[in-house]
Amino acid sequence: MISSVQFHYKSCPTRLFSLPGHTFERSSIQRWLDSGHRTCPITKLPLPEHPRLIPNYALRSLISSFTIPKSQPDPDPYWNPNLSKKYQTQFLISALVSPSSNLESSLHSLSQLTRLTKLDPGIRRQITESGAVSAVLDCVDSTESEIQEKALALLLNLSLDDDNKVGLVAEGVIGRVIKVIRAGTPSSRAIGLHNVDKFGCSGRREVREAATALYAICSFVDNRKRAVECGAVPILMRIGGMGLERAVEVLSLLVKCKEGREEMRKVNGCLEVFVKVIRNGSERGVQCALLTLNCLCCFAEEMCVEAKKDGVLEICVGFLDDENERVRRNAATLVQTLSCRG
């Protein structure tokens, strides 16, 4: 149900936010709450002291698709650099969502929008509020690897804002990202240990972009369980074991929820993936692997036993004098855990 409170069907509302079961225009529900009301305007049921408003991007995108004039001419995909960023962005969005947008136009729009959103939260908000996210997600599903990569880079920028993390997940971004990762790892030809670069990443660029986007989305606590439910853990374990450290970084977030730990515990060769990283990985990879191992060892006694058999305790002792403070701290924590358990 949609509230009639200052909700106009003739134009897509600037910002739509949801309370459980109902959607309101952002300014209207905010005025209601600012006036001291702690009941739902529709049901009159009590609300929490600090109600949580969730952006309803899916509904806004649906409304936008019915409010864009069908007779509107197709926009030129190349904007005028003399225009302000706001108008540049609107022009690029129009080109991206246009049904007649071709490969060149889509690439240009995605590239420029990624550039504009990198450091500007206002532009990121403009894109999400325009209802263009569904078009970006369609590009993630593209069979053209370059389009897919550019769309994932844009999603990564959009996910830098917490409000967007919630909205993107509501539109199904986690499933799309995991699909890219799954499709990008049919064999060791896609991601191989021989292709590890100086950043500790390897393989197809769109797979790395997808893993990076998933990391940003899962930095929001509520999204971690959803990622696990979408089947992220076994896929990330697989590509992490093949040399993509970005996957291990995502696992270091998912291990913080019970569902993530339970799924990792089920994966054959789980410990070997992390032991390989702490032996040969970059500083960032080692940090994440140590943190993940500690969470798993605290969670399950048998993990401690296996970790000791694999020589993890001795490796961690060697890290106690490491120059990197986070590596030292994570290693010391794991040493303590292994010494007290197993």
Short mmCIF file of C-alpha atoms in Angstrom, two decimals:
data_model
loop_
_atom_site.label_atom_id
_atom_site.label_comp_id
_atom_site.label_asym_id
_atom_site.label_seq_id
_atom_site.Cartn_x
_atom_site.Cartn_y
_atom_site.Cartn_z
CA MET A 1 0.00 0.00 0.00
CA ILE A 2 1.21 3.54 -0.77
CA SER A 3 0.32 6.43 1.49
CA SER A 4 -1.68 9.26 -0.07
CA VAL A 5 0.08 11.77 2.14
CA GLN A 6 1.55 14.25 -0.36
CA PHE A 7 2.19 11.46 -2.85
CA HIS A 8 1.73 12.62 -6.44
CA TYR A 9 1.20 10.11 -9.25
CA LYS A 10 1.77 12.65 -12.02
CA SER A 11 5.47 12.90 -11.32
CA CYS A 12 7.91 10.52 -9.74
CA PRO A 13 8.54 11.58 -6.11
CA THR A 14 12.01 12.82 -5.38
CA ARG A 15 12.60 10.42 -2.52
CA LEU A 16 10.47 7.49 -1.39
CA PHE A 17 11.08 5.94 2.01
CA SER A 18 9.46 2.96 3.67
CA LEU A 19 8.31 2.06 7.13
CA PRO A 20 7.32 -1.60 7.56
CA GLY A 21 4.62 -2.32 4.97
CA HIS A 22 4.09 1.24 3.69
CA THR A 23 5.87 3.74 1.47
CA PHE A 24 5.84 7.52 1.88
CA GLU A 25 7.38 10.56 0.27
CA ARG A 26 10.55 11.36 2.19
CA SER A 27 9.67 14.94 3.14
CA SER A 28 6.16 13.97 4.30
CA ILE A 29 7.14 11.12 6.60
CA GLN A 30 10.07 13.14 7.95
CA ARG A 31 7.72 16.01 8.90
CA TRP A 32 5.43 13.48 10.58
CA LEU A 33 8.29 12.10 12.67
CA ASP A 34 9.80 15.53 13.38
CA SER A 35 6.43 16.59 14.79
CA GLY A 36 6.85 13.99 17.48
CA HIS A 37 4.54 11.30 16.12
CA ARG A 38 5.59 7.77 16.94
CA THR A 39 2.76 5.91 15.21
CA CYS A 40 2.34 4.83 11.58
CA PRO A 41 0.17 7.44 9.76
CA ILE A 42 -1.85 4.63 8.15
CA THR A 43 -2.18 1.83 10.69
CA LYS A 44 -1.76 3.99 13.81
CA LEU A 45 0.42 1.24 15.26
CA PRO A 46 3.31 2.37 17.50
CA LEU A 47 6.75 2.86 15.97
CA PRO A 48 10.18 2.44 17.62
CA GLU A 49 11.65 5.47 19.36
CA HIS A 50 14.07 5.88 16.45
CA PRO A 51 12.19 4.57 13.38
CA ARG A 52 14.32 3.26 10.54
CA LEU A 53 13.44 4.66 7.11
CA ILE A 54 14.38 2.44 4.16
CA PRO A 55 14.70 3.97 0.66
CA ASN A 56 12.22 2.28 -1.70
CA TYR A 57 14.25 2.47 -4.92
CA ALA A 58 12.38 -0.41 -6.53
CA LEU A 59 9.04 1.40 -6.35
CA ARG A 60 10.57 4.68 -7.48
CA SER A 61 12.13 2.95 -10.47
CA LEU A 62 8.77 1.38 -11.34
CA ILE A 63 7.01 4.76 -11.16
CA SER A 64 9.71 6.38 -13.28
CA SER A 65 9.13 3.86 -16.06
CA PHE A 66 5.52 5.05 -16.33
CA THR A 67 6.18 8.77 -16.03
CA ILE A 68 8.87 9.24 -18.71
CA PRO A 69 7.08 10.65 -21.78
CA LYS A 70 7.18 8.05 -24.55
CA SER A 71 7.36 10.78 -27.19
CA GLN A 72 10.55 12.21 -25.72
CA PRO A 73 13.35 12.13 -28.34
CA ASP A 74 16.31 9.91 -27.65
CA PRO A 75 19.03 11.94 -25.95
CA ASP A 76 22.45 12.44 -27.40
CA PRO A 77 24.74 10.25 -25.24
CA TYR A 78 27.49 12.90 -25.23
CA TRP A 79 26.85 15.72 -22.83
CA ASN A 80 28.10 19.27 -23.07
CA PRO A 81 31.10 19.73 -20.72
CA ASN A 82 30.03 23.32 -20.11
CA LEU A 83 26.90 22.13 -18.28
CA SER A 84 26.84 21.79 -14.51
CA LYS A 85 27.45 18.37 -12.97
CA LYS A 86 23.77 18.05 -12.15
CA TYR A 87 22.70 18.53 -15.76
CA GLN A 88 25.57 16.40 -17.06
CA THR A 89 24.39 13.62 -14.78
CA GLN A 90 20.77 13.94 -15.86
CA PHE A 91 21.81 13.85 -19.50
CA LEU A 92 23.90 10.73 -18.96
CA ILE A 93 21.11 9.03 -17.03
CA SER A 94 18.66 9.76 -19.86
CA ALA A 95 21.08 8.22 -22.35
CA LEU A 96 21.59 5.15 -20.18
CA VAL A 97 17.89 4.39 -19.62
CA SER A 98 16.92 5.12 -23.23
CA PRO A 99 15.57 1.94 -24.94
CA SER A 100 17.58 2.80 -28.05
CA SER A 101 20.88 3.22 -26.20
CA ASN A 102 23.66 1.41 -28.09
CA LEU A 103 26.88 -0.14 -26.84
CA GLU A 104 28.97 2.99 -27.38
CA SER A 105 26.42 5.23 -25.68
CA SER A 106 26.04 2.90 -22.69
CA LEU A 107 29.79 2.61 -22.21
CA HIS A 108 30.17 6.38 -22.36
CA SER A 109 27.33 6.98 -19.90
CA LEU A 110 28.55 4.36 -17.42
CA SER A 111 32.15 5.61 -17.59
CA GLN A 112 31.20 9.25 -17.05
CA LEU A 113 28.70 8.46 -14.28
CA THR A 114 31.36 6.39 -12.52
CA ARG A 115 33.76 9.32 -12.73
CA LEU A 116 31.16 11.78 -11.44
CA THR A 117 30.04 9.58 -8.54
CA LYS A 118 33.47 8.69 -7.24
CA LEU A 119 33.81 11.66 -4.89
CA ASP A 120 30.38 13.34 -5.04
CA PRO A 121 27.62 11.95 -2.75
CA GLY A 122 25.16 14.44 -4.26
CA ILE A 123 25.60 12.91 -7.70
CA ARG A 124 25.27 9.41 -6.23
CA ARG A 125 21.99 10.45 -4.63
CA GLN A 126 20.80 11.99 -7.90
CA ILE A 127 21.33 8.71 -9.73
CA THR A 128 19.59 6.53 -7.16
CA GLU A 129 16.68 8.94 -6.86
CA SER A 130 16.23 9.07 -10.64
CA GLY A 131 15.24 5.40 -10.80
CA ALA A 132 18.26 4.58 -12.97
CA VAL A 133 19.54 1.77 -10.74
CA SER A 134 17.47 -0.84 -12.60
CA ALA A 135 19.17 0.20 -15.86
CA VAL A 136 22.59 -0.16 -14.22
CA LEU A 137 21.65 -3.63 -12.97
CA ASP A 138 20.54 -4.58 -16.49
CA CYS A 139 24.04 -3.62 -17.63
CA VAL A 140 25.50 -5.90 -14.96
CA ASP A 141 23.62 -8.73 -16.68
CA SER A 142 25.10 -7.80 -20.06
CA THR A 143 27.01 -10.39 -22.05
CA GLU A 144 29.48 -7.63 -23.00
CA SER A 145 32.29 -7.83 -20.47
CA GLU A 146 33.21 -4.15 -20.82
CA ILE A 147 29.63 -3.03 -20.14
CA GLN A 148 29.45 -5.40 -17.19
CA GLU A 149 32.70 -4.10 -15.73
CA LYS A 150 31.67 -0.43 -16.05
CA ALA A 151 28.27 -1.12 -14.48
CA LEU A 152 29.90 -2.89 -11.52
CA ALA A 153 32.29 0.03 -11.02
CA LEU A 154 29.31 2.41 -10.91
CA LEU A 155 27.47 0.17 -8.44
CA LEU A 156 30.57 0.20 -6.25
CA ASN A 157 30.48 4.01 -6.11
CA LEU A 158 26.73 4.07 -5.42
CA SER A 159 27.19 1.62 -2.55
CA LEU A 160 29.53 4.00 -0.73
CA ASP A 161 26.48 5.56 0.97
CA ASP A 162 24.68 3.56 3.67
CA ASP A 163 21.20 4.53 2.43
CA ASN A 164 22.12 3.25 -1.01
CA LYS A 165 23.38 -0.05 0.38
CA VAL A 166 19.89 -0.82 1.67
CA GLY A 167 18.16 0.30 -1.52
CA LEU A 168 20.53 -1.56 -3.83
CA VAL A 169 19.98 -4.79 -1.93
CA ALA A 170 16.21 -4.29 -2.18
CA GLU A 171 16.62 -4.14 -5.97
CA GLY A 172 18.49 -7.46 -6.02
CA VAL A 173 22.06 -6.25 -6.45
CA ILE A 174 23.60 -9.02 -4.33
CA GLY A 175 22.18 -11.77 -6.52
CA ARG A 176 23.38 -9.98 -9.67
CA VAL A 177 26.89 -9.50 -8.30
CA ILE A 178 27.19 -13.11 -7.15
CA LYS A 179 25.97 -14.23 -10.57
CA VAL A 180 28.88 -12.34 -12.16
CA ILE A 181 31.35 -13.94 -9.78
CA ARG A 182 29.91 -17.40 -10.42
CA ALA A 183 29.89 -16.96 -14.19
CA GLY A 184 33.41 -15.62 -14.08
CA THR A 185 34.88 -18.73 -12.47
CA PRO A 186 34.10 -21.75 -14.64
CA SER A 187 37.69 -22.92 -14.51
CA SER A 188 41.19 -21.97 -13.49
CA ARG A 189 41.54 -20.31 -16.88
CA ALA A 190 39.33 -17.47 -15.61
CA ILE A 191 41.24 -16.98 -12.38
CA GLY A 192 44.65 -18.60 -12.09
CA LEU A 193 47.46 -18.39 -9.64
CA HIS A 194 49.78 -17.44 -12.50
CA ASN A 195 47.90 -14.16 -13.01
CA VAL A 196 48.26 -12.73 -9.53
CA ASP A 197 49.16 -9.05 -9.87
CA LYS A 198 50.87 -6.67 -7.48
CA PHE A 199 47.60 -5.99 -5.64
CA GLY A 200 47.03 -9.64 -4.83
CA CYS A 201 44.14 -9.89 -7.32
CA SER A 202 43.90 -12.00 -10.40
CA GLY A 203 41.73 -13.13 -13.26
CA ARG A 204 38.92 -11.41 -15.09
CA ARG A 205 38.51 -7.74 -14.26
CA GLU A 206 34.73 -7.91 -13.97
CA VAL A 207 35.07 -10.64 -11.32
CA ARG A 208 37.33 -8.38 -9.29
CA GLU A 209 34.90 -5.50 -9.74
CA ALA A 210 32.02 -7.72 -8.62
CA ALA A 211 33.90 -8.84 -5.51
CA THR A 212 34.79 -5.25 -4.70
CA ALA A 213 31.17 -4.16 -5.08
CA LEU A 214 30.06 -7.03 -2.86
CA TYR A 215 32.60 -5.97 -0.22
CA ALA A 216 31.22 -2.43 -0.19
CA ILE A 217 27.62 -3.67 0.05
CA CYS A 218 28.44 -6.14 2.84
CA SER A 219 30.19 -3.47 4.89
CA PHE A 220 26.58 -2.70 5.88
CA VAL A 221 25.83 -5.29 8.59
CA ASP A 222 22.25 -6.08 7.53
CA ASN A 223 23.39 -7.15 4.05
CA ARG A 224 25.74 -9.92 5.16
CA LYS A 225 23.06 -12.49 5.91
CA ARG A 226 21.43 -11.75 2.54
CA ALA A 227 24.73 -12.37 0.75
CA VAL A 228 25.16 -15.69 2.54
CA GLU A 229 21.60 -16.70 1.65
CA CYS A 230 22.36 -15.91 -2.01
CA GLY A 231 25.15 -18.49 -1.97
CA ALA A 232 28.14 -16.17 -1.79
CA VAL A 233 30.32 -18.19 0.60
CA PRO A 234 31.22 -21.27 -1.49
CA ILE A 235 31.81 -19.12 -4.57
CA LEU A 236 34.06 -16.71 -2.67
CA MET A 237 35.92 -19.61 -1.08
CA ARG A 238 36.53 -21.07 -4.52
CA ILE A 239 37.93 -17.94 -6.13
CA GLY A 240 39.79 -17.03 -2.94
CA GLY A 241 41.57 -20.36 -3.15
CA MET A 242 42.47 -19.58 -6.76
CA GLY A 243 44.28 -16.36 -5.86
CA LEU A 244 41.67 -13.59 -5.71
CA GLU A 245 42.34 -11.94 -2.36
CA ARG A 246 39.38 -9.60 -2.81
CA ALA A 247 37.20 -12.64 -2.19
CA VAL A 248 38.96 -13.22 1.14
CA GLU A 249 38.25 -9.61 2.08
CA VAL A 250 34.52 -10.21 1.52
CA LEU A 251 34.70 -13.41 3.57
CA SER A 252 36.26 -11.42 6.42
CA LEU A 253 32.96 -9.49 6.55
CA LEU A 254 30.63 -12.46 6.12
CA VAL A 255 32.40 -14.39 8.92
CA LYS A 256 31.09 -11.75 11.36
CA CYS A 257 27.56 -13.15 11.08
CA LYS A 258 26.58 -16.58 12.39
CA GLU A 259 25.18 -17.67 9.02
CA GLY A 260 28.49 -16.85 7.35
CA ARG A 261 30.52 -18.85 9.87
CA GLU A 262 28.21 -21.84 9.51
CA GLU A 263 28.52 -21.80 5.72
CA MET A 264 32.32 -21.50 5.79
CA ARG A 265 32.49 -24.41 8.21
CA LYS A 266 30.72 -26.57 5.62
CA VAL A 267 33.16 -25.82 2.78
CA ASN A 268 35.80 -28.49 2.19
CA GLY A 269 39.29 -27.05 2.36
CA CYS A 270 38.09 -23.89 4.10
CA LEU A 271 41.16 -23.51 6.32
CA GLU A 272 43.56 -24.18 3.46
CA VAL A 273 42.28 -21.09 1.65
CA PHE A 274 43.10 -18.79 4.55
CA VAL A 275 46.36 -20.52 5.45
CA LYS A 276 47.53 -20.04 1.87
CA VAL A 277 46.80 -16.31 2.12
CA ILE A 278 48.56 -15.80 5.46
CA ARG A 279 51.62 -17.62 4.08
CA ASN A 280 51.86 -15.84 0.73
CA GLY A 281 49.35 -12.99 0.61
CA SER A 282 49.60 -9.21 0.66
CA GLU A 283 49.43 -7.30 3.94
CA ARG A 284 45.74 -6.60 3.39
CA GLY A 285 45.05 -10.23 2.54
CA VAL A 286 46.95 -11.44 5.61
CA GLN A 287 44.97 -9.10 7.86
CA CYS A 288 41.65 -10.39 6.52
CA ALA A 289 42.70 -14.05 6.60
CA LEU A 290 43.89 -13.80 10.22
CA LEU A 291 40.68 -12.08 11.29
CA THR A 292 38.53 -14.68 9.51
CA LEU A 293 40.49 -17.60 10.96
CA ASN A 294 40.14 -16.21 14.46
CA CYS A 295 36.36 -15.88 14.10
CA LEU A 296 36.11 -19.44 12.80
CA CYS A 297 38.33 -20.82 15.58
CA CYS A 298 36.26 -19.05 18.22
CA PHE A 299 33.12 -20.47 16.60
CA ALA A 300 34.13 -24.12 16.25
CA GLU A 301 36.52 -26.22 18.33
CA GLU A 302 37.46 -28.46 15.41
CA MET A 303 38.67 -25.42 13.48
CA CYS A 304 41.24 -24.77 16.19
CA VAL A 305 42.47 -28.35 16.02
CA GLU A 306 42.81 -28.23 12.24
CA ALA A 307 44.49 -24.82 12.34
CA LYS A 308 47.12 -26.08 14.74
CA LYS A 309 47.77 -29.09 12.54
CA ASP A 310 48.30 -26.76 9.60
CA GLY A 311 50.93 -24.80 11.52
CA VAL A 312 48.85 -21.64 11.94
CA LEU A 313 50.09 -21.04 15.48
CA GLU A 314 53.73 -20.99 14.37
CA ILE A 315 52.93 -18.68 11.47
CA CYS A 316 51.11 -16.26 13.77
CA VAL A 317 54.02 -16.16 16.22
CA GLY A 318 56.19 -15.06 13.31
CA PHE A 319 53.81 -12.16 12.66
CA LEU A 320 54.07 -10.78 16.21
CA ASP A 321 57.04 -8.63 15.13
CA ASP A 322 55.53 -7.59 11.80
CA GLU A 323 55.80 -3.92 10.80
CA ASN A 324 52.08 -3.72 10.07
CA GLU A 325 50.20 -2.93 13.28
CA ARG A 326 46.96 -4.60 12.16
CA VAL A 327 48.76 -7.76 11.15
CA ARG A 328 50.46 -7.86 14.56
CA ARG A 329 47.19 -7.30 16.39
CA ASN A 330 45.24 -9.90 14.41
CA ALA A 331 48.06 -12.41 14.77
CA ALA A 332 48.27 -11.87 18.54
CA THR A 333 44.50 -12.36 18.87
CA LEU A 334 44.64 -15.62 16.91
CA VAL A 335 47.60 -16.86 18.97
CA GLN A 336 45.57 -16.28 22.11
CA THR A 337 42.57 -18.09 20.68
CA LEU A 338 44.60 -21.09 19.56
CA SER A 339 46.42 -21.26 22.88
CA CYS A 340 43.18 -21.32 24.87
CA ARG A 341 41.21 -23.70 22.64
CA GLY A 342 41.80 -26.90 20.72
#
